[in-house]
Amino acid sequence: MTSRPAHIAMFSIAAHGHVNPSLEVIRELVARGHRVTYAIPPVFADKVAGTGAEVKPWNSTLPGPDDDPEAWGTTLLDNVEPFLADAIQALPQLVEAYEGDEPDLVLHDIASYPARVLAHRWGVPAVSLSPNLVAWEGYKEEVAEPMWAEPRKTERGQAYYARFHAWLEENGITQHPDDFAGHPARSLVLIPKALQPNADRVDESVYTFVGACQGDRGAEGDWQRQAGAEKVVLVSLGSAFTKQPGFYRECVKAFGELPGWHLVLQIGRRVDPAELGDVPTNVEVRSWVPQLAILKQADLFVTHAGAGGSQEGLATATPMIAVPQAVDQFGNADMLQGLGVARRLDTEEATAEALRETALALVDDPEAARRLKDIQAQMAGEGGTHRAADLIEAELPVRQA
């Protein structure tokens, strides 16, 4: 019995923070000769096709990457109900897409519930690719149960769980929805271990930290540091939570008048540059930037502390001011601050004065610089893309050549 190139099927949702971390892993698996299909809504088809994977398109009911984040609502149930509804309507589409073309192994983002159902149906291994933190021993008691205590008591919360249970049972799965959604049998964690809370309590027989899986970003464009820019600061709130004109104005005030500083300000597509008022010549306003190219030359990163941005800041040893906006970003901001490589400022605290004062202290902090170099070295040893691909191949069933 020898192994031979396999059909590996990847499943994700149409969100930059869920798709981007997987792309280099997919590219590497294709380069190793495997046939990789990637089930994704059409808005990400071109980006996925660029890896060499074969796109299996399906239609999603979730808010898209260019929709206003307010479309997700504000409560826990507002956030989770759309994923279940989308999974239920997506499953028949995916069953049809893979009819007669079942894979040898399923890879899936943590938000792709149908992928785990399909792996169960096909009787093939499933490996989760987690783009953010994972559960540790005690997570249920310390985080999940308190978070769900009130919603579980409501009629709406009980209806959500009843619907989830019924859907799983229809598909022959007896797991509780919480275990189904949050406890994979095997998972590769696409963040550095340094960003994982309670990392010493993570079950490493299930979860393997491979760190940032970054590749050549040349296609995203280049960026050149301007002559005379003694310090460069990049401000980016990622791709979703960018509708913050007031915050951007504070950033312009904070850095626009600092001698020798150059500010690169990414404002996204939902803010008109005119809302920023008069902008000094040392301020570069963009709707989108090649983030990693800039961070390799930057002296400071003002970030929303999403998983992707946080690890890019660590990988380039760039000190950070974390201004979290939603979900896991608050925890990431605290982790970064605890590591001694960042300072957390909540949006309402991020005045021009606070940003400037924090920035000046941070860029000249030798201890922060030392810690960043240490973490950068640790991350380099986690293996990244190549190790992830090795571990995925190790999960493939051995077949006759």
Short mmCIF file of C-alpha atoms in Angstrom, two decimals:
data_model
loop_
_atom_site.label_atom_id
_atom_site.label_comp_id
_atom_site.label_asym_id
_atom_site.label_seq_id
_atom_site.Cartn_x
_atom_site.Cartn_y
_atom_site.Cartn_z
CA MET A 1 0.00 0.00 0.00
CA THR A 2 1.41 3.38 -0.98
CA SER A 3 0.02 6.87 -0.88
CA ARG A 4 -0.77 8.74 -4.08
CA PRO A 5 -2.16 12.18 -4.89
CA ALA A 6 -5.54 12.61 -3.24
CA HIS A 7 -8.72 14.61 -3.66
CA ILE A 8 -8.85 17.06 -0.76
CA ALA A 9 -11.98 19.22 -0.37
CA MET A 10 -11.81 22.54 1.48
CA PHE A 11 -14.94 24.34 2.75
CA SER A 12 -15.19 27.91 4.03
CA ILE A 13 -17.45 30.96 4.23
CA ALA A 14 -17.19 34.23 2.30
CA ALA A 15 -15.17 36.24 4.80
CA HIS A 16 -11.60 37.49 4.38
CA GLY A 17 -10.60 36.45 7.90
CA HIS A 18 -11.73 32.88 7.24
CA VAL A 19 -10.53 32.42 3.66
CA ASN A 20 -7.17 34.21 3.63
CA PRO A 21 -5.45 32.10 6.33
CA SER A 22 -6.09 28.92 4.35
CA LEU A 23 -4.90 30.04 0.93
CA GLU A 24 -1.20 29.28 1.23
CA VAL A 25 -1.95 25.83 2.66
CA ILE A 26 -4.20 25.12 -0.32
CA ARG A 27 -1.56 26.41 -2.73
CA GLU A 28 1.03 24.10 -1.17
CA LEU A 29 -1.24 21.04 -1.35
CA VAL A 30 -1.87 21.74 -5.04
CA ALA A 31 1.88 22.13 -5.61
CA ARG A 32 2.39 18.71 -4.03
CA GLY A 33 0.22 17.17 -6.73
CA HIS A 34 -3.07 16.76 -4.90
CA ARG A 35 -6.39 17.62 -6.50
CA VAL A 36 -7.91 20.24 -4.24
CA THR A 37 -11.46 21.47 -4.57
CA TYR A 38 -12.57 24.51 -2.59
CA ALA A 39 -16.26 25.11 -1.85
CA ILE A 40 -16.78 28.85 -1.51
CA PRO A 41 -19.38 31.48 -2.50
CA PRO A 42 -18.66 33.17 -5.86
CA VAL A 43 -17.37 36.44 -4.40
CA PHE A 44 -14.15 34.61 -3.42
CA ALA A 45 -13.95 32.37 -6.50
CA ASP A 46 -11.12 34.25 -8.22
CA LYS A 47 -9.00 34.49 -5.08
CA VAL A 48 -9.38 30.77 -4.42
CA ALA A 49 -8.76 29.84 -8.07
CA GLY A 50 -5.46 31.68 -7.83
CA THR A 51 -4.15 28.92 -5.57
CA GLY A 52 -4.68 26.31 -8.28
CA ALA A 53 -7.66 24.78 -6.49
CA GLU A 54 -10.85 23.92 -8.37
CA VAL A 55 -13.70 26.13 -7.19
CA LYS A 56 -17.00 24.53 -6.19
CA PRO A 57 -19.33 27.54 -5.92
CA TRP A 58 -22.35 27.66 -3.66
CA ASN A 59 -24.74 30.43 -2.66
CA SER A 60 -24.63 31.76 0.87
CA THR A 61 -27.23 33.69 2.88
CA LEU A 62 -24.63 35.22 5.22
CA PRO A 63 -23.73 38.92 5.00
CA GLY A 64 -20.91 39.29 2.50
CA PRO A 65 -17.42 40.78 2.96
CA ASP A 66 -18.54 44.17 1.63
CA ASP A 67 -21.73 44.35 3.69
CA ASP A 68 -21.99 46.59 6.73
CA PRO A 69 -21.00 44.60 9.88
CA GLU A 70 -24.19 45.90 11.52
CA ALA A 71 -26.00 43.33 9.35
CA TRP A 72 -24.84 40.74 11.90
CA GLY A 73 -26.86 42.29 14.72
CA THR A 74 -25.65 42.80 18.27
CA THR A 75 -26.53 39.79 20.44
CA LEU A 76 -25.03 36.31 20.68
CA LEU A 77 -28.07 34.76 19.02
CA ASP A 78 -27.94 37.42 16.28
CA ASN A 79 -24.41 36.21 15.57
CA VAL A 80 -24.94 32.44 15.64
CA GLU A 81 -28.37 31.95 14.08
CA PRO A 82 -27.25 33.05 10.58
CA PHE A 83 -24.50 30.39 10.52
CA LEU A 84 -26.95 27.60 11.28
CA ALA A 85 -29.51 28.87 8.77
CA ASP A 86 -26.81 29.17 6.13
CA ALA A 87 -25.50 25.68 6.86
CA ILE A 88 -28.95 24.13 6.50
CA GLN A 89 -29.58 25.77 3.12
CA ALA A 90 -26.00 25.16 1.90
CA LEU A 91 -25.88 21.43 2.59
CA PRO A 92 -28.11 20.36 -0.36
CA GLN A 93 -26.07 22.57 -2.70
CA LEU A 94 -22.84 20.96 -1.54
CA VAL A 95 -24.25 17.44 -1.70
CA GLU A 96 -25.12 18.09 -5.33
CA ALA A 97 -21.77 19.74 -6.09
CA TYR A 98 -19.86 16.69 -4.83
CA GLU A 99 -22.20 13.99 -6.13
CA GLY A 100 -19.93 11.31 -7.62
CA ASP A 101 -16.85 13.38 -6.69
CA GLU A 102 -16.44 12.60 -3.02
CA PRO A 103 -13.03 13.55 -1.57
CA ASP A 104 -10.53 11.49 0.40
CA LEU A 105 -10.30 14.13 3.12
CA VAL A 106 -12.28 17.19 4.18
CA LEU A 107 -10.60 20.42 5.26
CA HIS A 108 -12.87 23.05 6.73
CA ASP A 109 -12.93 26.44 8.32
CA ILE A 110 -14.39 26.48 11.83
CA ALA A 111 -17.54 28.23 10.52
CA SER A 112 -18.32 25.58 7.89
CA TYR A 113 -20.82 23.29 9.60
CA PRO A 114 -21.83 21.49 6.37
CA ALA A 115 -18.27 20.27 5.87
CA ARG A 116 -18.36 18.20 9.05
CA VAL A 117 -21.76 16.77 8.11
CA LEU A 118 -20.44 15.80 4.68
CA ALA A 119 -17.30 14.19 6.13
CA HIS A 120 -19.55 12.11 8.40
CA ARG A 121 -21.77 11.18 5.45
CA TRP A 122 -18.81 10.23 3.25
CA GLY A 123 -16.92 8.43 6.01
CA VAL A 124 -13.71 10.41 5.42
CA PRO A 125 -11.39 12.22 7.85
CA ALA A 126 -12.06 15.88 8.60
CA VAL A 127 -9.44 18.43 9.65
CA SER A 128 -10.39 21.85 10.93
CA LEU A 129 -8.31 24.88 9.96
CA SER A 130 -8.79 27.40 12.75
CA PRO A 131 -7.97 31.02 11.88
CA ASN A 132 -8.26 32.11 15.50
CA LEU A 133 -8.10 30.86 19.09
CA VAL A 134 -9.33 27.40 20.05
CA ALA A 135 -10.97 25.94 23.15
CA TRP A 136 -8.77 24.91 26.06
CA GLU A 137 -9.43 22.49 28.91
CA GLY A 138 -11.90 24.46 31.05
CA TYR A 139 -13.14 26.72 28.25
CA LYS A 140 -16.68 25.34 28.56
CA GLU A 141 -16.94 26.20 32.26
CA GLU A 142 -15.00 29.47 32.11
CA VAL A 143 -16.34 31.01 28.90
CA ALA A 144 -19.08 29.11 27.06
CA GLU A 145 -21.47 28.37 29.92
CA PRO A 146 -21.47 31.93 31.36
CA MET A 147 -21.85 33.38 27.84
CA TRP A 148 -24.82 31.14 27.03
CA ALA A 149 -26.49 31.18 30.46
CA GLU A 150 -29.08 33.85 29.61
CA PRO A 151 -29.70 33.04 25.91
CA ARG A 152 -30.37 29.37 26.81
CA LYS A 153 -33.25 30.45 29.04
CA THR A 154 -35.05 32.29 26.27
CA GLU A 155 -37.57 30.83 23.86
CA ARG A 156 -35.40 32.00 20.98
CA GLY A 157 -32.31 30.33 22.41
CA GLN A 158 -34.14 27.07 23.00
CA ALA A 159 -35.51 27.16 19.44
CA TYR A 160 -31.98 27.65 18.10
CA TYR A 161 -30.69 24.58 19.93
CA ALA A 162 -33.74 22.52 18.95
CA ARG A 163 -33.19 23.37 15.29
CA PHE A 164 -29.47 22.58 15.52
CA HIS A 165 -30.15 19.23 17.25
CA ALA A 166 -32.78 18.27 14.68
CA TRP A 167 -30.48 19.09 11.75
CA LEU A 168 -27.64 17.03 13.18
CA GLU A 169 -29.92 14.09 13.94
CA GLU A 170 -31.33 14.20 10.40
CA ASN A 171 -27.77 13.71 9.21
CA GLY A 172 -26.95 10.87 11.61
CA ILE A 173 -24.88 12.91 14.06
CA THR A 174 -25.54 12.42 17.76
CA GLN A 175 -23.15 15.07 19.10
CA HIS A 176 -24.45 18.04 21.06
CA PRO A 177 -24.37 21.19 18.88
CA ASP A 178 -21.76 22.80 21.15
CA ASP A 179 -19.42 19.84 20.77
CA PHE A 180 -20.12 19.59 17.04
CA ALA A 181 -19.34 23.27 16.45
CA GLY A 182 -16.49 23.75 18.90
CA HIS A 183 -14.64 20.47 19.37
CA PRO A 184 -13.20 19.00 16.16
CA ALA A 185 -11.49 15.62 16.15
CA ARG A 186 -8.42 17.17 14.52
CA SER A 187 -7.48 20.80 14.04
CA LEU A 188 -4.59 22.82 12.68
CA VAL A 189 -4.42 26.24 14.32
CA LEU A 190 -3.29 28.92 11.88
CA ILE A 191 -2.17 31.39 14.54
CA PRO A 192 1.03 31.46 16.57
CA LYS A 193 0.81 29.78 19.93
CA ALA A 194 1.73 33.12 21.50
CA LEU A 195 -1.76 34.42 20.60
CA GLN A 196 -3.60 31.49 22.19
CA PRO A 197 -5.08 32.11 25.66
CA ASN A 198 -4.29 29.37 28.18
CA ALA A 199 -2.09 27.64 25.63
CA ASP A 200 -0.77 25.30 28.31
CA ARG A 201 -4.30 23.86 28.64
CA VAL A 202 -4.90 23.17 24.93
CA ASP A 203 -5.12 19.50 24.01
CA GLU A 204 -2.24 19.14 21.56
CA SER A 205 -3.36 15.67 20.52
CA VAL A 206 -6.22 17.48 18.77
CA TYR A 207 -4.86 20.97 18.10
CA THR A 208 -1.52 21.66 16.44
CA PHE A 209 -0.28 25.23 16.22
CA VAL A 210 1.40 25.78 12.86
CA GLY A 211 1.45 29.55 13.09
CA ALA A 212 1.11 32.01 10.26
CA CYS A 213 0.86 30.40 6.83
CA GLN A 214 2.13 33.27 4.76
CA GLY A 215 3.40 33.11 1.22
CA ASP A 216 4.42 35.46 -1.56
CA ARG A 217 2.15 38.52 -1.40
CA GLY A 218 3.63 40.14 -4.49
CA ALA A 219 0.29 40.00 -6.29
CA GLU A 220 -1.16 42.36 -3.67
CA GLY A 221 1.25 45.10 -4.74
CA ASP A 222 4.29 46.74 -3.21
CA TRP A 223 4.86 49.78 -1.04
CA GLN A 224 7.92 51.99 -0.73
CA ARG A 225 8.86 53.99 2.33
CA GLN A 226 9.10 57.66 1.45
CA ALA A 227 12.45 59.40 1.69
CA GLY A 228 12.60 61.38 4.91
CA ALA A 229 10.09 59.18 6.77
CA GLU A 230 11.88 58.51 10.05
CA LYS A 231 8.90 56.61 11.46
CA VAL A 232 6.12 54.87 9.57
CA VAL A 233 2.79 54.01 11.21
CA LEU A 234 0.13 51.87 9.53
CA VAL A 235 -3.47 52.21 10.71
CA SER A 236 -5.90 49.48 9.63
CA LEU A 237 -9.11 48.13 11.14
CA GLY A 238 -9.10 45.17 8.75
CA SER A 239 -11.74 44.50 6.13
CA ALA A 240 -15.02 44.48 8.05
CA PHE A 241 -15.15 47.03 10.88
CA THR A 242 -13.88 49.99 8.91
CA LYS A 243 -16.73 52.49 9.20
CA GLN A 244 -14.97 54.67 11.78
CA PRO A 245 -14.45 58.19 10.36
CA GLY A 246 -14.17 59.70 13.83
CA PHE A 247 -11.35 57.34 14.76
CA TYR A 248 -9.54 58.04 11.49
CA ARG A 249 -9.74 61.78 12.14
CA GLU A 250 -8.11 61.22 15.53
CA CYS A 251 -5.33 59.25 13.83
CA VAL A 252 -4.72 62.11 11.38
CA LYS A 253 -4.50 64.53 14.32
CA ALA A 254 -2.22 62.18 16.24
CA PHE A 255 0.35 61.53 13.54
CA GLY A 256 -0.22 64.22 10.90
CA GLU A 257 1.74 66.83 12.79
CA LEU A 258 4.51 64.63 14.18
CA PRO A 259 7.84 65.66 12.62
CA GLY A 260 9.49 62.83 10.71
CA TRP A 261 6.43 60.54 10.84
CA HIS A 262 4.53 59.13 7.86
CA LEU A 263 1.01 57.78 8.34
CA VAL A 264 -0.52 55.15 6.06
CA LEU A 265 -4.24 55.18 6.81
CA GLN A 266 -6.46 52.41 5.43
CA ILE A 267 -10.09 53.50 5.67
CA GLY A 268 -11.93 50.76 3.78
CA ARG A 269 -14.75 51.28 1.29
CA ARG A 270 -17.43 52.67 3.58
CA VAL A 271 -15.72 55.96 4.48
CA ASP A 272 -15.32 58.87 2.06
CA PRO A 273 -11.84 60.44 2.34
CA ALA A 274 -13.59 63.84 2.36
CA GLU A 275 -14.92 62.94 5.84
CA LEU A 276 -11.38 63.25 7.16
CA GLY A 277 -11.13 66.96 6.38
CA ASP A 278 -7.79 68.53 5.47
CA VAL A 279 -5.08 65.88 5.47
CA PRO A 280 -1.39 66.82 5.88
CA THR A 281 1.11 65.76 3.22
CA ASN A 282 2.66 63.12 5.49
CA VAL A 283 -0.65 61.22 5.60
CA GLU A 284 -1.38 58.63 2.90
CA VAL A 285 -5.09 57.71 2.76
CA ARG A 286 -6.03 54.45 1.02
CA SER A 287 -9.18 52.30 0.83
CA TRP A 288 -6.95 49.22 0.83
CA VAL A 289 -3.21 48.58 1.30
CA PRO A 290 -0.76 45.68 0.84
CA GLN A 291 -0.56 45.27 4.59
CA LEU A 292 2.30 42.82 4.94
CA ALA A 293 4.51 44.80 2.54
CA ILE A 294 4.01 47.91 4.67
CA LEU A 295 4.48 46.13 8.00
CA LYS A 296 7.88 44.87 6.87
CA GLN A 297 8.93 48.54 6.80
CA ALA A 298 6.72 50.04 9.51
CA ASP A 299 7.68 51.17 13.00
CA LEU A 300 4.17 50.96 14.47
CA PHE A 301 0.89 49.19 13.65
CA VAL A 302 -2.45 50.52 14.87
CA THR A 303 -4.69 47.49 14.43
CA HIS A 304 -8.14 46.17 15.33
CA ALA A 305 -6.30 43.05 16.60
CA GLY A 306 -7.98 40.55 14.31
CA ALA A 307 -6.18 37.22 14.22
CA GLY A 308 -4.62 37.91 10.80
CA GLY A 309 -3.40 41.40 11.58
CA SER A 310 -2.14 40.42 15.03
CA GLN A 311 0.03 37.64 13.70
CA GLU A 312 1.32 39.78 10.84
CA GLY A 313 2.38 42.36 13.41
CA LEU A 314 4.16 39.64 15.39
CA ALA A 315 5.73 38.06 12.29
CA THR A 316 7.24 41.40 11.28
CA ALA A 317 8.18 42.33 14.88
CA THR A 318 6.12 45.53 14.69
CA PRO A 319 4.92 47.07 17.97
CA MET A 320 1.15 47.55 18.02
CA ILE A 321 -1.59 49.74 19.40
CA ALA A 322 -4.63 47.47 19.55
CA VAL A 323 -8.02 49.12 19.06
CA PRO A 324 -10.42 46.13 19.08
CA GLN A 325 -13.79 46.39 17.35
CA ALA A 326 -15.60 43.05 17.74
CA VAL A 327 -15.64 39.33 18.61
CA ASP A 328 -12.19 37.78 19.27
CA GLN A 329 -10.38 41.10 18.82
CA PHE A 330 -10.83 42.12 22.45
CA GLY A 331 -9.17 38.92 23.65
CA ASN A 332 -6.40 39.25 21.06
CA ALA A 333 -5.75 42.83 22.19
CA ASP A 334 -5.38 41.66 25.78
CA MET A 335 -3.06 38.84 24.69
CA LEU A 336 -0.85 41.24 22.74
CA GLN A 337 -0.72 43.64 25.67
CA GLY A 338 0.07 40.76 28.04
CA LEU A 339 2.95 39.74 25.80
CA GLY A 340 4.41 43.22 26.21
CA VAL A 341 4.35 44.00 22.48
CA ALA A 342 1.25 46.21 22.31
CA ARG A 343 -0.95 48.62 24.20
CA ARG A 344 -4.73 48.32 24.13
CA LEU A 345 -6.83 51.43 23.57
CA ASP A 346 -10.58 50.97 23.20
CA THR A 347 -12.15 53.08 20.45
CA GLU A 348 -13.59 55.67 22.80
CA GLU A 349 -10.16 56.06 24.47
CA ALA A 350 -8.27 56.38 21.19
CA THR A 351 -8.04 60.16 21.10
CA ALA A 352 -5.30 61.91 19.17
CA GLU A 353 -3.48 62.66 22.41
CA ALA A 354 -3.70 59.08 23.70
CA LEU A 355 -2.62 57.62 20.35
CA ARG A 356 0.36 59.96 20.08
CA GLU A 357 1.48 59.45 23.67
CA THR A 358 1.17 55.66 23.41
CA ALA A 359 2.94 55.57 20.05
CA LEU A 360 5.93 57.61 21.19
CA ALA A 361 6.39 55.43 24.27
CA LEU A 362 5.98 52.16 22.38
CA VAL A 363 8.31 52.72 19.43
CA ASP A 364 11.16 53.60 21.79
CA ASP A 365 10.54 50.74 24.23
CA PRO A 366 13.54 48.36 24.10
CA GLU A 367 11.72 45.68 26.09
CA ALA A 368 8.85 45.60 23.58
CA ALA A 369 11.39 45.31 20.75
CA ARG A 370 13.16 42.43 22.54
CA ARG A 371 9.91 40.56 23.15
CA LEU A 372 8.84 41.01 19.54
CA LYS A 373 12.12 39.51 18.30
CA ASP A 374 11.71 36.55 20.68
CA ILE A 375 8.14 35.87 19.48
CA GLN A 376 9.17 36.30 15.84
CA ALA A 377 11.80 33.59 16.34
CA GLN A 378 9.29 31.29 18.08
CA MET A 379 6.83 31.73 15.22
CA ALA A 380 9.47 30.87 12.65
CA GLY A 381 9.89 27.53 14.41
CA GLU A 382 6.17 26.63 14.27
CA GLY A 383 6.45 25.46 10.68
CA GLY A 384 3.78 27.46 8.90
CA THR A 385 2.57 26.37 5.49
CA HIS A 386 4.88 23.41 4.92
CA ARG A 387 4.19 21.87 8.31
CA ALA A 388 0.44 22.35 7.84
CA ALA A 389 0.59 20.52 4.52
CA ASP A 390 2.66 17.71 6.06
CA LEU A 391 0.12 17.25 8.84
CA ILE A 392 -2.80 17.25 6.41
CA GLU A 393 -1.09 14.58 4.30
CA ALA A 394 -0.57 12.53 7.46
CA GLU A 395 -4.36 12.42 7.91
CA LEU A 396 -5.02 11.07 4.40
CA PRO A 397 -6.18 7.46 4.18
CA VAL A 398 -3.52 5.29 2.56
CA ARG A 399 -4.76 4.03 -0.79
CA GLN A 400 -3.36 1.77 -3.46
CA ALA A 401 -1.37 3.57 -6.13
#
